[in-house]
Structures are given as C-alpha cells and as structure tokens.
Amino acid sequence: AVYRSFTVVVAHHKTARMTDTVESEKVWEKCARLLMLNSIEKLATFLETVRRVLESINHAPGIPKFRTLKYSNASIANKVIEISGGVEFFHGLGFQTVADAENGKVLRLDTDDATRSEPETLENLNIGLQWLENTISTCRSCATSSTTGTSRSGCAECTIIVRLPTGASVSGGFMRGDKLHHIRSYACCYFTSQRSNAVRLVLPESRVEVTEALLDCTLEELGLCPRAVLFASIYSETEREALLSQKHDEQHLAQTGQKVQVKTEKKTKLDERQALKEERARILGAFKDDRS
C-alpha cells in the first residue's frame, strides 16, 4: 500500500509492549518523525546495522561489548549516530547515552536492571526491531509515492522545524497530507506530560496563533511545504483555563445546535409521513369514486 500520510506509522508504536508510559511513547513519535528525514539508502544501512547489533545481543546478552556502541567508532558514528532518529531509536530500546571511563561517550544497554529482567529486555529488542522494519517500510512508501521527496533528499515531503521556548530547534519529517495537529503532537514530545496540554503553535511570518480550526488543515493547504518554521510555546495557567472554558462553551453550543437540528429533522420527517398518508388516502378515495 502507498501511504500518503505518515500518521499510520506514528500510531503503530502504541501497540508495542515497550511503550508502557506516555514518556516512552513520545520517544517513538520523535524517532518516527526524525527517521523520515533520511534517504532510503541511509535507512536501509541503519536497519542492517540495527539487525547486526541486536543479533549479537540476542546471541550473547551477557557480553558487555555487544551492548555498547561507541560514539568514537567510525562505523557506528556514520551508520547510527549521524542518522536522524538513530540515537532516539536506541534510547527507545533502553540504551542510555553515558560517559565511559575507557571508551568515552557510548550508547549502553543494561540487559538486567531493576525494572526489567534479561528475557523481557531481549523481547523488547525484538519488538523494537519489528517496529523499525514497519516504520522504514512506510518511509520507503512515502518517498516512492511522493512527487517531491526522493530517495536521496529524504523520505518526507515537508521538513518542519519547531522552535522551542528554550531556544532549541527540532526538525521532523511530514507529508503534505499531514495536518497541523500532527505537528503539534510532535512538538508536545519535547515537553513534559504535565505541560503537553498547554502547548500552542504560532505561525512564523504572521505570528498568528494556531486555533483549533487550523489544526485540521493540511500542511499543503497552509503553504508549509516543503519547509517551514513554527514556534511552540506554553500557555500560562490563566490562558489555559480561559482556553478550556472557551472550548467547553463551543462544544456546548455545538451540541445544542445538533439537538435542535435533530428535532427539526424529526419534525420534518413526521410532517412528510403525515402528508404521504393523506395523499394516499386521497388517491385511494378518488380510485373508489371512479370504480363506483
């Protein structure tokens, strides 16, 4: 199947056992959007590298060197560290970036920690590999079906840069058919769960805040392709309460309008049925008069 939207892949991580918290789900959404920024060739190389690493761990989980990826290793740097979403993927599997006294900066996996036993960790790795295979397959489908994205320039049709309140900027890959609420969801990954509901987006040039209505607009409709910058900020508590109150009022008005519409439709149908009965009675009466 050809995927015109990457949403399917972002949602896929929720079925995996490894994403048992909101924070871990954010890791996978980050990873998915970042992977879209790579070319098909780079993703194929990354997938092959991941397979070799996980195969070594599954074969001999007790050997530390198989669970350690050195940043200083040229091959690891080229095939993992420099891949958009590469480090995030290993973080999702349970690897941690640490400073090692002997090897310097490394990605390291503890196969038997306080929260997960060795068999659970190995199962988690296999689930992660399956997720990556599905994700890269979707990236490939997006690239081959796109009229703008190519295997060399990246799989995404749109590169969206989100500027955070800290001053940092993060990028993510999207398709033209993706909607603005997909960008907001991605931006929320860089905020704590407690603050996610207060995240708002601001369009760069007009400095217009994205409203609920705009969230359902596609990136193509808003002219955000092939590249755009948006600002993410946090509502103050007062602003957030006012927004929630306004949203509640709008929902109440919408529900009231729907109820009135339903009543009107029911009355119209009853009137139509009554008119039909009267018409049938008139025709039947006329028919009897003709026969008599």
Coordinates of C-alpha atoms in Angstrom, one line a residue:
A1 CA 0.0 0.0 0.0
V2 CA 1.1 3.6 -0.7
Y3 CA 0.9 5.8 2.4
R4 CA 0.0 9.4 1.7
S5 CA 0.3 10.2 5.4
F6 CA 2.8 9.1 8.0
T7 CA 0.3 9.1 10.7
V8 CA -0.2 5.3 10.5
V9 CA 3.5 4.7 11.5
V10 CA 3.4 7.2 14.4
A11 CA 0.3 5.4 15.8
H12 CA 1.9 2.0 15.3
H13 CA 4.2 2.3 18.3
K14 CA 1.2 2.3 20.7
T15 CA 0.7 -1.4 20.1
A16 CA 4.2 -2.3 21.3
R17 CA 4.7 -3.6 24.8
M18 CA 7.8 -1.4 25.2
T19 CA 5.8 1.8 25.2
D20 CA 4.1 1.4 28.6
T21 CA 4.3 5.1 29.6
V22 CA 3.4 8.4 28.0
E23 CA 7.0 9.5 28.1
S24 CA 8.2 6.4 26.2
E25 CA 5.5 6.9 23.6
K26 CA 7.0 10.3 23.0
V27 CA 10.4 8.7 22.3
W28 CA 8.9 6.7 19.5
E29 CA 7.0 9.6 17.9
K30 CA 10.2 11.6 17.9
C31 CA 12.0 8.7 16.4
A32 CA 9.5 8.2 13.6
R33 CA 9.4 11.8 12.5
L34 CA 13.2 12.0 12.6
L35 CA 13.6 8.9 10.5
M36 CA 11.5 10.4 7.8
L37 CA 14.3 13.0 7.2
N38 CA 16.7 10.3 6.0
S39 CA 17.1 8.9 2.5
I40 CA 16.0 5.4 1.6
E41 CA 19.6 4.3 1.3
K42 CA 20.6 5.6 4.8
L43 CA 17.6 3.9 6.3
A44 CA 18.5 0.6 4.7
T45 CA 22.0 0.9 6.1
F46 CA 20.7 1.8 9.5
L47 CA 18.3 -1.1 9.6
E48 CA 21.0 -3.6 8.6
T49 CA 23.3 -2.2 11.4
V50 CA 20.5 -2.5 14.0
R51 CA 19.8 -6.1 12.9
R52 CA 23.5 -7.0 13.4
V53 CA 23.7 -5.2 16.8
L54 CA 20.5 -6.9 18.1
E55 CA 21.5 -10.3 16.7
S56 CA 24.8 -10.1 18.7
I57 CA 23.0 -9.2 21.9
N58 CA 20.4 -11.9 21.5
H59 CA 23.2 -14.5 20.8
A60 CA 25.3 -13.4 23.8
P61 CA 23.4 -11.0 26.1
G62 CA 25.9 -11.4 28.9
I63 CA 28.9 -9.9 26.9
P64 CA 29.2 -6.2 27.6
K65 CA 30.9 -5.2 24.3
F66 CA 27.8 -6.3 22.3
R67 CA 25.7 -4.0 24.4
T68 CA 27.9 -1.0 24.0
L69 CA 28.1 1.3 20.9
K70 CA 31.0 3.7 20.9
Y71 CA 30.5 7.2 19.5
S72 CA 34.2 7.2 18.6
N73 CA 33.7 4.1 16.3
A74 CA 33.7 5.5 12.8
S75 CA 31.2 2.9 11.5
I76 CA 28.8 3.4 14.4
A77 CA 29.1 7.2 14.1
N78 CA 28.3 7.0 10.3
K79 CA 25.5 4.4 10.5
V80 CA 23.8 5.2 13.8
I81 CA 24.8 8.5 15.5
E82 CA 24.6 10.6 12.3
I83 CA 21.3 9.1 11.3
S84 CA 18.3 11.3 12.2
G85 CA 16.4 9.3 14.8
G86 CA 19.2 6.8 15.2
V87 CA 20.1 7.6 18.8
E88 CA 16.4 8.1 19.6
F89 CA 15.7 4.6 18.4
F90 CA 18.3 3.0 20.7
H91 CA 17.1 5.2 23.6
G92 CA 13.6 3.7 22.9
L93 CA 15.1 0.2 23.2
G94 CA 16.5 1.0 26.6
F95 CA 20.1 2.1 25.7
Q96 CA 21.4 5.1 27.6
T97 CA 24.0 7.6 26.5
V98 CA 26.7 7.6 29.1
A99 CA 30.3 8.7 29.5
D100 CA 32.5 5.6 29.8
A101 CA 35.9 5.9 31.5
E102 CA 37.6 3.6 28.9
N103 CA 35.6 4.2 25.7
G104 CA 34.3 7.8 26.1
K105 CA 30.8 8.6 25.1
V106 CA 28.7 5.4 24.4
L107 CA 25.2 4.0 24.0
R108 CA 24.9 1.2 26.5
L109 CA 22.2 -1.3 27.3
D110 CA 21.7 -2.9 30.7
T111 CA 20.0 -6.3 30.0
D112 CA 19.0 -6.9 33.6
D113 CA 18.2 -3.8 35.6
A114 CA 15.8 -3.2 38.5
T115 CA 12.8 -2.6 36.2
R116 CA 13.2 -5.3 33.6
S117 CA 14.7 -8.8 33.5
E118 CA 17.0 -10.1 30.8
P119 CA 14.3 -12.1 28.9
E120 CA 12.0 -9.0 29.0
T121 CA 14.8 -6.8 27.6
L122 CA 15.5 -9.3 24.8
E123 CA 11.8 -9.4 23.9
N124 CA 11.7 -5.7 24.0
L125 CA 14.6 -5.6 21.4
N126 CA 12.7 -7.9 19.1
I127 CA 9.6 -5.7 19.3
G128 CA 11.7 -2.7 18.6
L129 CA 13.2 -4.3 15.5
Q130 CA 9.8 -5.1 14.2
W131 CA 8.7 -1.5 14.8
L132 CA 11.7 -0.2 12.9
E133 CA 11.1 -2.5 10.0
N134 CA 7.5 -1.4 9.7
T135 CA 8.5 2.3 10.1
I136 CA 11.2 2.2 7.4
S137 CA 8.8 0.3 5.1
T138 CA 6.4 3.2 5.5
C139 CA 9.1 5.8 5.0
R140 CA 10.0 4.0 1.7
S141 CA 6.4 4.0 0.6
C142 CA 6.1 7.7 1.4
A143 CA 9.2 8.5 -0.6
T144 CA 8.3 6.4 -3.7
S145 CA 4.8 7.8 -3.8
S146 CA 5.8 11.4 -3.3
T147 CA 6.0 13.9 -6.2
T148 CA 8.7 15.9 -4.3
G149 CA 10.6 13.7 -1.9
T150 CA 13.2 11.4 -3.4
S151 CA 15.4 8.6 -2.1
R152 CA 18.4 11.0 -2.0
S153 CA 16.8 14.1 -0.4
G154 CA 14.8 12.2 2.2
C155 CA 11.5 10.4 2.6
A156 CA 9.5 13.3 3.8
E157 CA 7.7 15.8 1.6
C158 CA 7.9 18.5 4.3
T159 CA 10.6 19.4 6.8
I160 CA 9.1 21.2 9.7
I161 CA 11.3 23.0 12.2
V162 CA 9.8 23.7 15.6
R163 CA 11.5 26.3 17.7
L164 CA 11.1 25.6 21.4
P165 CA 10.9 28.1 24.3
T166 CA 14.5 27.1 25.3
G167 CA 15.8 28.5 22.1
A168 CA 16.5 25.0 20.7
S169 CA 15.1 23.9 17.3
V170 CA 13.9 20.4 16.4
S171 CA 13.1 19.1 12.9
G172 CA 10.6 16.4 11.9
G173 CA 9.5 14.8 8.6
F174 CA 5.9 15.1 7.4
M175 CA 3.8 14.5 4.3
R176 CA 1.8 17.2 2.5
G177 CA -1.4 15.5 3.6
D178 CA -0.5 15.5 7.3
K179 CA -2.4 18.0 9.4
L180 CA -1.3 20.8 11.7
H181 CA -2.3 18.7 14.8
H182 CA 0.3 16.2 13.8
I183 CA 2.9 18.9 14.1
R184 CA 1.5 19.9 17.5
S185 CA 1.6 16.3 18.6
Y186 CA 5.3 16.1 17.6
A187 CA 6.1 19.4 19.4
C188 CA 4.4 18.0 22.5
C189 CA 7.0 15.3 22.6
Y190 CA 9.6 17.9 23.7
F191 CA 7.6 18.9 26.7
T192 CA 6.7 17.1 29.9
S193 CA 3.4 15.2 30.0
Q194 CA 2.1 17.8 32.6
R195 CA 2.7 20.6 30.1
S196 CA 1.7 18.9 26.9
N197 CA -1.9 20.1 27.0
A198 CA -0.7 23.7 27.3
V199 CA 1.5 23.6 24.2
R200 CA 0.5 26.0 21.4
L201 CA 1.9 26.7 17.9
V202 CA 2.5 30.1 16.4
L203 CA 2.8 30.6 12.6
P204 CA 6.2 32.3 11.9
E205 CA 5.5 35.1 9.5
S206 CA 2.1 36.3 10.7
R207 CA 2.8 35.4 14.3
V208 CA -0.7 34.1 14.4
E209 CA -1.5 31.5 17.0
V210 CA -2.8 28.2 15.6
T211 CA -6.5 27.9 16.5
E212 CA -8.5 24.6 16.9
A213 CA -9.9 25.2 13.4
L214 CA -6.5 25.4 11.8
L215 CA -5.3 22.2 13.5
D216 CA -7.4 20.2 10.9
C217 CA -5.8 22.0 7.9
T218 CA -3.2 20.1 5.9
L219 CA 0.4 21.3 5.6
E220 CA -0.2 21.8 1.9
E221 CA -3.3 23.9 2.5
L222 CA -1.4 26.2 4.8
G223 CA 1.6 26.5 2.4
L224 CA 4.0 24.9 4.9
C225 CA 5.7 22.7 2.3
P226 CA 8.4 21.8 1.5
R227 CA 9.9 23.6 4.5
A228 CA 8.6 25.8 7.3
V229 CA 9.4 27.0 10.8
L230 CA 6.9 27.1 13.6
F231 CA 7.2 28.3 17.2
A232 CA 6.0 26.3 20.1
S233 CA 5.2 27.9 23.4
I234 CA 3.3 27.2 26.6
Y235 CA 0.0 28.8 27.7
S236 CA 0.1 30.4 31.2
E237 CA -2.3 28.7 33.6
T238 CA -4.8 31.6 33.3
E239 CA -4.7 31.4 29.5
R240 CA -5.1 27.7 29.6
E241 CA -8.1 27.8 31.8
A242 CA -9.7 30.5 29.6
L243 CA -9.0 28.4 26.5
L244 CA -10.5 25.3 28.1
S245 CA -13.6 27.3 29.2
Q246 CA -14.0 28.7 25.7
K247 CA -13.6 25.2 24.2
H248 CA -16.3 23.9 26.6
D249 CA -18.7 26.7 25.6
E250 CA -18.1 26.0 21.9
Q251 CA -18.8 22.3 22.5
H252 CA -21.9 23.1 24.4
L253 CA -23.2 25.4 21.6
A254 CA -22.4 22.7 19.0
Q255 CA -24.2 20.0 21.0
T256 CA -27.2 22.4 21.5
G257 CA -27.2 23.1 17.7
Q258 CA -27.1 19.4 17.0
K259 CA -30.1 18.7 19.3
V260 CA -32.1 21.5 17.6
Q261 CA -31.2 20.1 14.2
V262 CA -32.2 16.6 15.2
K263 CA -35.6 17.8 16.5
T264 CA -36.1 19.8 13.3
E265 CA -35.3 16.7 11.1
K266 CA -37.6 14.5 13.1
K267 CA -40.5 17.0 12.8
T268 CA -39.8 17.3 9.1
K269 CA -39.9 13.5 8.7
L270 CA -43.2 13.3 10.7
D271 CA -44.7 16.0 8.5
E272 CA -43.6 14.2 5.4
R273 CA -45.1 10.9 6.6
Q274 CA -48.4 12.6 7.5
A275 CA -48.6 14.3 4.1
L276 CA -47.8 11.0 2.4
K277 CA -50.6 9.2 4.4
E278 CA -53.1 12.0 3.5
E279 CA -52.1 11.8 -0.2
R280 CA -52.5 8.0 -0.2
A281 CA -55.9 8.4 1.4
R282 CA -56.9 11.0 -1.2
I283 CA -55.8 8.8 -4.1
L284 CA -57.5 5.7 -2.7
G285 CA -60.7 7.7 -2.2
A286 CA -60.6 9.0 -5.8
F287 CA -60.0 5.5 -7.0
K288 CA -63.0 4.2 -5.2
D289 CA -65.1 7.1 -6.5
D290 CA -64.0 6.1 -10.1
R291 CA -65.0 2.5 -9.5
S292 CA -68.5 3.3 -8.1

